[in-house]
XYZ file of C-alpha atoms in Angstrom:
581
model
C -4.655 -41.512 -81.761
C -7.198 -38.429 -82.125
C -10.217 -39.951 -84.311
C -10.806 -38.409 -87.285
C -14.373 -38.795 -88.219
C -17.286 -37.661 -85.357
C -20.924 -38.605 -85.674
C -21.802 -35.835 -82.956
C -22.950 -38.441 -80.614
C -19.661 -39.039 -79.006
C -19.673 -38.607 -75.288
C -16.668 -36.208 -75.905
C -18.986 -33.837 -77.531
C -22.334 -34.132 -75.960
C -21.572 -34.025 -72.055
C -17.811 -32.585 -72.014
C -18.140 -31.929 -68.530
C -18.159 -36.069 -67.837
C -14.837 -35.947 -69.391
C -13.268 -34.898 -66.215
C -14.323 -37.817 -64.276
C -13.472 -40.405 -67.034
C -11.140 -43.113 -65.810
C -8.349 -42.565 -68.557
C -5.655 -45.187 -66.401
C -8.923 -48.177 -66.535
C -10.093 -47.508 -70.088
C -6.766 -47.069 -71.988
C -7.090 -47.258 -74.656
C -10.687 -46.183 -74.773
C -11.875 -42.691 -74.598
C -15.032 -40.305 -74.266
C -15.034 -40.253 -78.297
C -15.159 -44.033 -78.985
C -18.088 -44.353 -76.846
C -21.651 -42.382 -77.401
C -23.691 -40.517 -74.565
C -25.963 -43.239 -74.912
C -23.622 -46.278 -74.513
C -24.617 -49.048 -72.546
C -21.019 -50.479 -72.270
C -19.724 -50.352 -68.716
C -16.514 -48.173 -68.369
C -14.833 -46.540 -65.085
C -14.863 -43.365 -63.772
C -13.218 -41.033 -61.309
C -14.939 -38.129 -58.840
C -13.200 -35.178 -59.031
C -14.175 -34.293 -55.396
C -13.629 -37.420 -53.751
C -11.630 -39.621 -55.731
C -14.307 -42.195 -55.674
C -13.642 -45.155 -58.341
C -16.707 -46.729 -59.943
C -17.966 -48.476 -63.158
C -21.381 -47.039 -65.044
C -22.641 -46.640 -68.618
C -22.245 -43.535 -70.033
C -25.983 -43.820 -70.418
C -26.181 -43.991 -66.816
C -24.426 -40.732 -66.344
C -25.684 -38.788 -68.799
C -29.670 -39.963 -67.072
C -27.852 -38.024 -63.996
C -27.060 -40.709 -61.883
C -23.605 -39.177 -60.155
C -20.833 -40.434 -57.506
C -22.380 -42.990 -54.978
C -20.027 -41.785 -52.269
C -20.793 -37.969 -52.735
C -24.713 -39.016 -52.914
C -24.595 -40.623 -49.858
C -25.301 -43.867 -51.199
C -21.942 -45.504 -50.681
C -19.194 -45.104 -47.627
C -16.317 -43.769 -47.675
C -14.197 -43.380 -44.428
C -12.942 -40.237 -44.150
C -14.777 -38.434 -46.548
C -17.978 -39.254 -45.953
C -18.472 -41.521 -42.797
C -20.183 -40.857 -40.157
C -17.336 -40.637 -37.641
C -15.978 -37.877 -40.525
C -18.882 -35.845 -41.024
C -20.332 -35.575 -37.392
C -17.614 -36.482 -34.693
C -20.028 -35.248 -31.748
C -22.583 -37.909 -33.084
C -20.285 -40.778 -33.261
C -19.119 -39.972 -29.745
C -22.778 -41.075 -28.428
C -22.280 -44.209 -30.588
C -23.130 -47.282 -28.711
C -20.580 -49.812 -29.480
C -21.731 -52.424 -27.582
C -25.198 -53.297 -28.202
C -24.681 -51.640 -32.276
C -22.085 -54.939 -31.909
C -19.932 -54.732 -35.300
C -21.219 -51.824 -37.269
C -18.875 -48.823 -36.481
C -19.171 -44.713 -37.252
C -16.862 -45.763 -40.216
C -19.318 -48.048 -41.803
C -22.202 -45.668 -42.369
C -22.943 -42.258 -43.521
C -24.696 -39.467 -42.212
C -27.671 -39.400 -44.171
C -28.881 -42.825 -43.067
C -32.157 -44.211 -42.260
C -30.721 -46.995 -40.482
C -31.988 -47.521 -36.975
C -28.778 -48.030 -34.765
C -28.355 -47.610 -30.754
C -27.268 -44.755 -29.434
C -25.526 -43.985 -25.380
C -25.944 -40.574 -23.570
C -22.893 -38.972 -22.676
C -24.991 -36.692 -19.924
C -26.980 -39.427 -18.340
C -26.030 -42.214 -19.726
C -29.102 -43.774 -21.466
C -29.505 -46.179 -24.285
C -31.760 -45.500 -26.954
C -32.496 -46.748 -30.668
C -33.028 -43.967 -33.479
C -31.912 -43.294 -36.589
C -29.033 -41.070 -37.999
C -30.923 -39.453 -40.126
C -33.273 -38.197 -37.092
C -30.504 -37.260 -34.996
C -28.871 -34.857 -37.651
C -32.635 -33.530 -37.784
C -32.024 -32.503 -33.780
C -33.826 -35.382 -32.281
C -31.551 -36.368 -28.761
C -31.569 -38.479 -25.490
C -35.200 -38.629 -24.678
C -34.417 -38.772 -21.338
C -32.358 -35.580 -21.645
C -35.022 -34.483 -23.322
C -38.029 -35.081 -20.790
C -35.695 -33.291 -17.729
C -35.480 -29.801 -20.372
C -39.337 -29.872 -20.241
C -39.675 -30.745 -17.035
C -36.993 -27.560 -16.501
C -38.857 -25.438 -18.671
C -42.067 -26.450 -16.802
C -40.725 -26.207 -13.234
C -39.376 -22.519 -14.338
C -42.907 -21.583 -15.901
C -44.341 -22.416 -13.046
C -41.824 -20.707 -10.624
C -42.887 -17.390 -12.570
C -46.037 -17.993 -11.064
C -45.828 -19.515 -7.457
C -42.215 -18.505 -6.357
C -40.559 -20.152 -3.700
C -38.348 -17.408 -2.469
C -41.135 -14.526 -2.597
C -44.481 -16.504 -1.377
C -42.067 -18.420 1.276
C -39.078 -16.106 2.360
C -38.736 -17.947 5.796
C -37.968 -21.434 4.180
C -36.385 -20.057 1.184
C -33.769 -18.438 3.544
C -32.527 -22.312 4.557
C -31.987 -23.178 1.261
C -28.780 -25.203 1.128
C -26.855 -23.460 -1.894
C -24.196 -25.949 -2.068
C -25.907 -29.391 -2.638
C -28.396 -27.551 -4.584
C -27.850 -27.165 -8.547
C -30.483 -24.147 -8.545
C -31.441 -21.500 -6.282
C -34.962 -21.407 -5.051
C -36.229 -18.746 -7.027
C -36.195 -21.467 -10.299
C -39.231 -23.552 -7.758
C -42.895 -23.444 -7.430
C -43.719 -24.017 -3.763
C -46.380 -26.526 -4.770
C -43.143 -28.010 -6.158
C -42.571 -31.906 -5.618
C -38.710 -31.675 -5.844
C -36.329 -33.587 -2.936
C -33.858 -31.101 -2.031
C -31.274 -30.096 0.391
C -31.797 -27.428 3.109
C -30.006 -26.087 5.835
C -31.388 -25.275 9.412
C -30.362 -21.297 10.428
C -30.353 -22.424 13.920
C -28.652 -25.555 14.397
C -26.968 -25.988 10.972
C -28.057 -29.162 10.127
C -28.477 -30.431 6.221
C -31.484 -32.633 5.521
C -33.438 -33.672 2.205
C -36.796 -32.788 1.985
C -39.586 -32.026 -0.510
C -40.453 -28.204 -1.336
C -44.054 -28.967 -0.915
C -43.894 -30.509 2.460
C -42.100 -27.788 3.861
C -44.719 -25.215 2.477
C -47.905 -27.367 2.799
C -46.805 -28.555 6.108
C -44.446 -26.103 7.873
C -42.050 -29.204 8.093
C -38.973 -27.695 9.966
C -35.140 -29.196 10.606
C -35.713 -32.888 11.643
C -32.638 -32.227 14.569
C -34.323 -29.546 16.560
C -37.751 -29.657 16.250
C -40.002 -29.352 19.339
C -40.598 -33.272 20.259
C -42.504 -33.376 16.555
C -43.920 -29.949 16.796
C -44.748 -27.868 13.770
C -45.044 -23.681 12.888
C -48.929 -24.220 12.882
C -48.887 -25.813 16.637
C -46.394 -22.789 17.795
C -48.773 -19.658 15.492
C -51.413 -21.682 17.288
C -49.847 -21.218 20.872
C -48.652 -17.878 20.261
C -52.004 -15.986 19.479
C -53.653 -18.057 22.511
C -50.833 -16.777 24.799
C -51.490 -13.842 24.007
C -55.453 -14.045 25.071
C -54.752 -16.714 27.819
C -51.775 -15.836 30.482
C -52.171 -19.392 31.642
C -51.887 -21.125 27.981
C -49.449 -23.857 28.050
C -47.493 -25.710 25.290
C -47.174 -29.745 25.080
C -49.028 -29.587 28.513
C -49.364 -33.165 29.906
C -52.115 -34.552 31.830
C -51.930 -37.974 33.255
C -49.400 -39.192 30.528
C -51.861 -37.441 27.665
C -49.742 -34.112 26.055
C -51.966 -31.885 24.849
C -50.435 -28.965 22.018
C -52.152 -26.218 24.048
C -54.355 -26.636 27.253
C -55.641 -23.231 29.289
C -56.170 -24.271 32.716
C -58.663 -21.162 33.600
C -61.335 -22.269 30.970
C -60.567 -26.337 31.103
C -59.857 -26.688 27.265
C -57.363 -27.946 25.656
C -56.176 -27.436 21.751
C -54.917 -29.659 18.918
C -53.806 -29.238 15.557
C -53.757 -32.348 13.738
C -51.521 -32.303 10.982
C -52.114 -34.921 7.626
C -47.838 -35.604 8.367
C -48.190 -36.553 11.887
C -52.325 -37.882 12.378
C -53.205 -39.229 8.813
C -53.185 -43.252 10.003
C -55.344 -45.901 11.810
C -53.078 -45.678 14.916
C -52.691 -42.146 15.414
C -56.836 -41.694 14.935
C -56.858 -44.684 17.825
C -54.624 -42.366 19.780
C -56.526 -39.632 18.846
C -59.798 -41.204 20.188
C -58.033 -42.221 23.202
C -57.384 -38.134 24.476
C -61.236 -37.510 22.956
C -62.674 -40.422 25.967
C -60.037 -38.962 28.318
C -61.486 -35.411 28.115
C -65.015 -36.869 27.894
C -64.650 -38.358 31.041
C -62.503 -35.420 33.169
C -64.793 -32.648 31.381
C -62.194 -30.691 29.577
C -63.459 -29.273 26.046
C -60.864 -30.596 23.523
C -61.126 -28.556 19.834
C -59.003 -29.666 17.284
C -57.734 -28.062 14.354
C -57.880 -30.946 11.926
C -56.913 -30.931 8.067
C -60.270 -32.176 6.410
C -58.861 -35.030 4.156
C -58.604 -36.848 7.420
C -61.219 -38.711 9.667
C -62.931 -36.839 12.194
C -62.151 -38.009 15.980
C -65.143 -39.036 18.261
C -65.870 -36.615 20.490
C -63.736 -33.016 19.694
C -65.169 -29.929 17.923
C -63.748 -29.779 14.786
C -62.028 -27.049 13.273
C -61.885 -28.261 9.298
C -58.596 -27.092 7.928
C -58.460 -27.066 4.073
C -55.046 -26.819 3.614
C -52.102 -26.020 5.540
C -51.092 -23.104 3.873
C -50.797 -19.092 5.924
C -54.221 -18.390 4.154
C -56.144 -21.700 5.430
C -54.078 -21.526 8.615
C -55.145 -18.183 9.808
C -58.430 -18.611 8.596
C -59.188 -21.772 11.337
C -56.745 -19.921 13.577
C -59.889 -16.787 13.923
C -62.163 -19.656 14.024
C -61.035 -21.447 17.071
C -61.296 -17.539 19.038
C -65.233 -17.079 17.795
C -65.650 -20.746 19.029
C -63.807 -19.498 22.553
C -65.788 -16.418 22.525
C -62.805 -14.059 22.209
C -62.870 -11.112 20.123
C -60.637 -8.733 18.359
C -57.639 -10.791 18.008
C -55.502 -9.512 15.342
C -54.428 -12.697 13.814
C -51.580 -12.464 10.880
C -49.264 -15.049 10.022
C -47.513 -12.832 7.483
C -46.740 -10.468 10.248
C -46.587 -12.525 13.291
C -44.042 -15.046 11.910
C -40.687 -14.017 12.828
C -41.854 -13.418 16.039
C -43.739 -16.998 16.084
C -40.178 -18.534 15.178
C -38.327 -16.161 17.362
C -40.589 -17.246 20.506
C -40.314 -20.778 19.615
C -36.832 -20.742 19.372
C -36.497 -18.972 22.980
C -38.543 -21.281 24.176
C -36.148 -23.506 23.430
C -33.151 -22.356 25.124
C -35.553 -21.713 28.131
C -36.310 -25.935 28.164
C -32.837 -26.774 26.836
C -30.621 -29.366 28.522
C -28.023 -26.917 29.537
C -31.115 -24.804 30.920
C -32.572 -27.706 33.418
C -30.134 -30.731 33.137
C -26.914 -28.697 33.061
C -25.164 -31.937 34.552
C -25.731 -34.312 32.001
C -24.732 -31.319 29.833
C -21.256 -31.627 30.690
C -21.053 -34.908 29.036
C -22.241 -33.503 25.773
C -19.815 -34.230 22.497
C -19.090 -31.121 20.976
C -16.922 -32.185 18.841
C -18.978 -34.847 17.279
C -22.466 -33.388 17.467
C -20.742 -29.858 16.009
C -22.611 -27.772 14.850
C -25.545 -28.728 17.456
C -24.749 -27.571 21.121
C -26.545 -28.637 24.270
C -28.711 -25.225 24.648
C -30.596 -25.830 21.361
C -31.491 -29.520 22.325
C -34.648 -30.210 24.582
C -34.491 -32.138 27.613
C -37.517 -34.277 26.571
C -36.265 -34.743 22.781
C -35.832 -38.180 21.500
C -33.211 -37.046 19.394
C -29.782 -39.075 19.055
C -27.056 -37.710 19.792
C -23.099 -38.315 21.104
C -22.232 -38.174 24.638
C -18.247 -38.296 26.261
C -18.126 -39.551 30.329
C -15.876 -38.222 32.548
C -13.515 -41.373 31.563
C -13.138 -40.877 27.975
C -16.203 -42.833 26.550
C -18.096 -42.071 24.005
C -21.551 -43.249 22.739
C -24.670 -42.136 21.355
C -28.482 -41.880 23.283
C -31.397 -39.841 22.699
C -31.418 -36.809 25.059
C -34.636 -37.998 26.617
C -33.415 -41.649 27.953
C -30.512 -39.651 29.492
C -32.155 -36.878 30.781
C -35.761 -38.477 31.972
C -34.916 -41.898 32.580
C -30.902 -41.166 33.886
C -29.531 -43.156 31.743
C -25.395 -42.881 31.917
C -22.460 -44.348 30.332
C -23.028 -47.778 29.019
C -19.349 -48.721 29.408
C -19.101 -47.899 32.823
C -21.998 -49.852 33.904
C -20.910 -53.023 31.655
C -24.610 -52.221 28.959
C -21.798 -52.276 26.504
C -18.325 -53.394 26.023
C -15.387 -51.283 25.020
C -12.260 -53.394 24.109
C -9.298 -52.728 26.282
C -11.802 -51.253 29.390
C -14.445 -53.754 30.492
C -14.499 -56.575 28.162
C -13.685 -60.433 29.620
C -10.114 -60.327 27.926
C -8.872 -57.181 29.903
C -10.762 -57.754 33.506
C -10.530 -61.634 33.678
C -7.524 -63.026 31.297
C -7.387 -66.131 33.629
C -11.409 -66.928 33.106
C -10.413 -65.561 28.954
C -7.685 -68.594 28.770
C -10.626 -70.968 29.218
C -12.686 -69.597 26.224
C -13.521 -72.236 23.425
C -12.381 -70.144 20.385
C -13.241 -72.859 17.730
C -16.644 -73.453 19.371
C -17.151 -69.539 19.884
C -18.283 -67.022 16.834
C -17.583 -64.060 19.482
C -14.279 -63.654 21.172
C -13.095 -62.174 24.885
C -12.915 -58.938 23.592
C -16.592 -59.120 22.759
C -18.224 -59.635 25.969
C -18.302 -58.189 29.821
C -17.241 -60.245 32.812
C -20.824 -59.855 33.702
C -22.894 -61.238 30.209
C -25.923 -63.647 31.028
C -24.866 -64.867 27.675
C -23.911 -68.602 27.333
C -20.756 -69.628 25.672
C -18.525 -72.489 25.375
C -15.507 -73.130 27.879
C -12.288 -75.452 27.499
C -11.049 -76.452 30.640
C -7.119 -75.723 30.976
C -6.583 -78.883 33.089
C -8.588 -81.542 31.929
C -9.746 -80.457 28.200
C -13.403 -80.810 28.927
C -15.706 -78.926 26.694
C -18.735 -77.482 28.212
C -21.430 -74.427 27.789
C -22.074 -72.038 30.236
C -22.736 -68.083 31.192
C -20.057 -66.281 31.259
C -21.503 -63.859 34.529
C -21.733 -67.615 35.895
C -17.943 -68.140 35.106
C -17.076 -64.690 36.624
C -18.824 -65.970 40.072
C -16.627 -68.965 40.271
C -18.262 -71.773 38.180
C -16.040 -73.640 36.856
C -15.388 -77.280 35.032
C -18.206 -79.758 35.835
C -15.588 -82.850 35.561
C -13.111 -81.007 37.631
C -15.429 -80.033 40.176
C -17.093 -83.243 40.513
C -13.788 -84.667 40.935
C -12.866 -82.261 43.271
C -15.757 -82.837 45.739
C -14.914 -86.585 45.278
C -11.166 -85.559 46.704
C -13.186 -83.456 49.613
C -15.402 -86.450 50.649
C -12.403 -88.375 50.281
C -10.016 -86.620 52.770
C -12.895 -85.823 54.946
C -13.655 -90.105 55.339
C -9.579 -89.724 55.959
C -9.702 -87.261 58.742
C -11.784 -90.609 60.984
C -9.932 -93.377 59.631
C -6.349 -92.122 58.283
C -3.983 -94.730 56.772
C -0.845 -92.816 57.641
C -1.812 -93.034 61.643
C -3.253 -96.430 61.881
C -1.198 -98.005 59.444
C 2.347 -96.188 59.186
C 4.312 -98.718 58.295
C 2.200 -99.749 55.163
C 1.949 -95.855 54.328
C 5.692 -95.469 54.455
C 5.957 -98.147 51.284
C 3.764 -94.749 49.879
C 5.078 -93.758 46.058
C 5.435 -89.560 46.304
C 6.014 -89.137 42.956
C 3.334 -91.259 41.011
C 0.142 -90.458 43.122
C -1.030 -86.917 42.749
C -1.959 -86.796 46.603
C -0.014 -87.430 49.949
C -1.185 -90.802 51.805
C -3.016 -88.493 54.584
C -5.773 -87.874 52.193
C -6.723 -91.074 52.206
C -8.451 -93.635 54.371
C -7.707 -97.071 55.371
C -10.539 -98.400 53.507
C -10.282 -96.777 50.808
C -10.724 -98.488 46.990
C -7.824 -96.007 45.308
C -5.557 -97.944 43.371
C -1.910 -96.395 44.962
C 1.563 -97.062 43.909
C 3.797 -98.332 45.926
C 7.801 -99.145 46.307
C 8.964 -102.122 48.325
C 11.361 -101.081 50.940
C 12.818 -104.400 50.839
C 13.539 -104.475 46.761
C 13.158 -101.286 45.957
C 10.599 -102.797 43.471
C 7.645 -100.026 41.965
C 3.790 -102.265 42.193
C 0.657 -100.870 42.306
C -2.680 -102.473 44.676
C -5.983 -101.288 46.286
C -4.879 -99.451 49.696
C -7.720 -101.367 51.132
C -5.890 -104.467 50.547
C -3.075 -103.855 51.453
C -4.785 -103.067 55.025
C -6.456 -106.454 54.729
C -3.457 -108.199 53.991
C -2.430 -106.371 57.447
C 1.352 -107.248 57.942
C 2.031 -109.453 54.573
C 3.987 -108.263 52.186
C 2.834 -106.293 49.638
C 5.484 -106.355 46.963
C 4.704 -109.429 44.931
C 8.094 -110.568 44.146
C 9.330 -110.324 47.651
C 6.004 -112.387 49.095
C 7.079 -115.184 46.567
C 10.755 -115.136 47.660
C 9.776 -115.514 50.958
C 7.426 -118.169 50.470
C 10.176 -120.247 48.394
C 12.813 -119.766 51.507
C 10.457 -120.896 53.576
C 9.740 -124.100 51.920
C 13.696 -124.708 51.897
């Protein structure tokens, strides 16, 4: 019923617009005119946005305090929830170490700290929601974007593909996420490049390739570098008689010149910057001491200076510091007007360097040991790219089918062939014990052995253990000693017992001097014939009795003793007892 009387304090009439979210089904049968707008009596109300259902005064409300859930206050799931509101957020939700709390059970406003998971990179980080709606992401993620914007900064600066054309050009594009023109070349990224000459992919860092003229690791020039060959190539051209990796009396020099007795190095931080190499380095300084050749060196200042060379301090080993000690080293050998330019000169540097080469390649002066080359494994590296003296690995194939890998230089300067064929190595089915001795193989101790037949050559000074197939006697020995005809200690001792045996029977034979005992001789129970024994001799025989058929056994000396008594027991009693009657 409509009330009749108003005061013109009723709720109704003061805020009409709370009307709409009064709770008419949970306060029948009281309404926005029984109360006032300044009621402290709890009633329910309804949002008309989200449906929300909550008790408040009507004081409360009219003060401005509103719907929990549309304030952000309260959850809701599916109107207000996190996982609702921002479905890209929740999807970095960690929901293992945020345990039970859920998207669901939180809003997006929060300031609760909760763990988040990476979907790029996968790292785990604690922030709050609040912050992350504000822009804040993976910090991880976050670091690599400065670091990009950085690198790309400085690549405007110092670019990789304009200062260094020559390197950029073996940039590997497909292992790389970035071309080269996004690096500095001071740049300390790892990254894949590809050599234009032999095709080989390798990791390296940018600055190490422009700092130190580091080449392809599969066809370098036994460890030589672009500054050793710029180095060469400028003194070739003032010295006919300049030679590269020149060796004297087991020392290899980078460049000696036989016409003036001196001899050239260019010591490299990579290669020279430790205790050893300076010992080594010493070493050729005494050498040339003593045989009076003039050794300069070309040596990158942050290392130590050798005993006895002039010194050629090399900043850095940049073009610009290069060249620079490169015009040095021709004042110092009183040569003038030697147009040095490593901008110019360096195609033809590379060029030279990569004829010389060919010129020193295997197929060049070992063309022999060529023919076993593995094309098919060491594709796309062929035998005329390859030095003879290179200690690089590679895959050979003999004439038989084998293949194996060796560095070029055991095979080319020490002759080194096919390890299967002269038993280094052992290839199943070819040259191992199992395949060329299955007799001596049918001895081997498999529970005593960790290694099998198969495993081994006829000819291994390994010991292993044996199993004899006739007596069962364990025993250790090597197996090339098994291969020359060693072979069970118990059998053999027992077989030069049956040797000294028949040879004592060859003087003193039972079966001539006694034939009549040896004809009692049992064939089938002793292993040998009666010849192979002497007279004298202690064996315990058996024996059947011609006159009762009857099997005994006795020492064959006795029965010699005995001389023409019987031997048979049961026939010497019978005749003792007929006697008597």
């Amino acid at each position: 019923m409509r009330k009749l009387v108003y005061s013109g304090n009723e709720l109704s009439i003061t805020n009409p617009e709370l009307v709409e979210e009064w709770d008419f089904d949970k306060n029948y049968p009281l309404t926005p005119d029984d109360v006032t707008f300044g009621s402290n009596r709890k009633v329910w109300w309804k949002c008309k946005n989200c449906g929300n259902e909550w008790q408040a005064t009507p004081n409360t409300r009219t003060s401005g305090c509103g719907c929990a859930v549309c304030a952000g206050r309260k959850v809701k799931v599916g109107f207000n929830d996190l996982a609702t509101t921002d479905p890209d957020l929740a999807k970095q939700w960690s929901y293992e170490k945020n345990e039970d709390l859920t998207p669901q059970m939180i809003t997006r406003g929060s300031h609760k700290k909760v763990w988040w998971k990476c979907q790029t990179c996968g790292n785990e980080w604690e922030s709050t929601i609040h912050n992350r709606r504000a822009g804040n992401g993976c910090p991880v993620c976050g670091m690599k974007k400065a670091r990009k914007t950085q690198q790309l900064q400085a690549a405007k600066k110092n670019n990789l593909a304009k200062e260094y054309p020559d390197i950029a050009n073996e940039w590997n594009y497909e292992k790389n996420d970035e071309p080269p023109e996004n690096y500095a070349c001071s740049s300390n990224k790892k990254v894949w490049w590809k050599c234009n000459n032999c095709l080989h992919e390798w990791q390296a860092v940018i600055n190490d390739r422009t700092r130190y003229h580091h080449g392809c690791p599969k066809c370098n020039m036994y460890g030589t570098s672009f500054a050793e060959q710029a180095i060469f190539f400028y003194l070739k051209h003032s010295f006919d008689d300049a030679e590269n990796r020149f060796v004297i009396n087991g020392y290899e020099f980078d460049v000696f010149i036989p016409s003036i007795n001196t001899a050239v190095e260019y010591d490299g931080v990579f290669y020279h910057n430790n205790l050893k190499s300076l010992n080594k380095d010493n070493k050729k300084d005494n050498y040339c001491i003593k045989n009076g050749i003039r050794l300069i060196r070309i040596r990158d200042n942050k290392m130590t200076n050798t005993d006895y060379a002039e010194i050629i301090s090399c900043k850095d080993a940049n073009d610009k510091e290069l060249q620079k000690a490169i015009e040095e080293l021709f004042i110092l050998l009183s040569v003038d007007n030697v147009p040095v330019s490593l901008e110019r000169d360096r195609y033809i540097i590379l060029s030279d360097y990569h004829k010389s080469v060919v010129k020193n390649s295997i197929i060049s002066l070992n063309p022999e040991i060529a023919k076993e080359w593995n094309y098919e494994k060491n594709y796309p590296l062929t035998p005329d790219k390859v030095l003879c003296g290179s200690n690089q690995i590679v895959w050979w194939k003999c004439e038989k089918g084998h293949e194996w890998r060796a560095s070029v230089n055991n095979r080319a300067g020490r002759n080194y062939g096919c390890p299967y064929c002269s038993n280094q190595k052992v290839l199943a089915g070819y040259n191992d014990l199992a395949t060329t001795n299955p007799k001596l193989a049918n001895e081997w101790d498999y529970n005593k052995n960790e290694l099998r037949p198969t495993d081994i050559t006829a000819g291994s000074n390994k010991s292993f253990w044996w199993k004899c197939s006739k007596c069962g006697n364990e025993w250790k020995a090597k197996v090339a000693r098994r291969s020359n005809g060693s072979g069970c200690p118990v059998c053999m001792l027992k077989q030069s017992r049956i040797n000294m045996r028949i040879s004592k029977a060859k003087a003193n034979n039972l079966v001539e001097n006694y034939p009549k005992i040896a004809s009692e001789w049992d064939y089938h129970k002793n292993e040998e014939p009666p010849e192979n024994y002497a007279s004298n001799s202690n064996y315990r025989a058996h024996w059947i009795c011609h006159y009762c058929g009857k099997e005994y056994e006795t020492k064959i000396q006795h029965r010699v003793l005995n001389g023409d008594r019987m031997g048979c027991v049961s026939c010497r009693r019978k005749h003792k007892t007929s006697k008597k009657c």
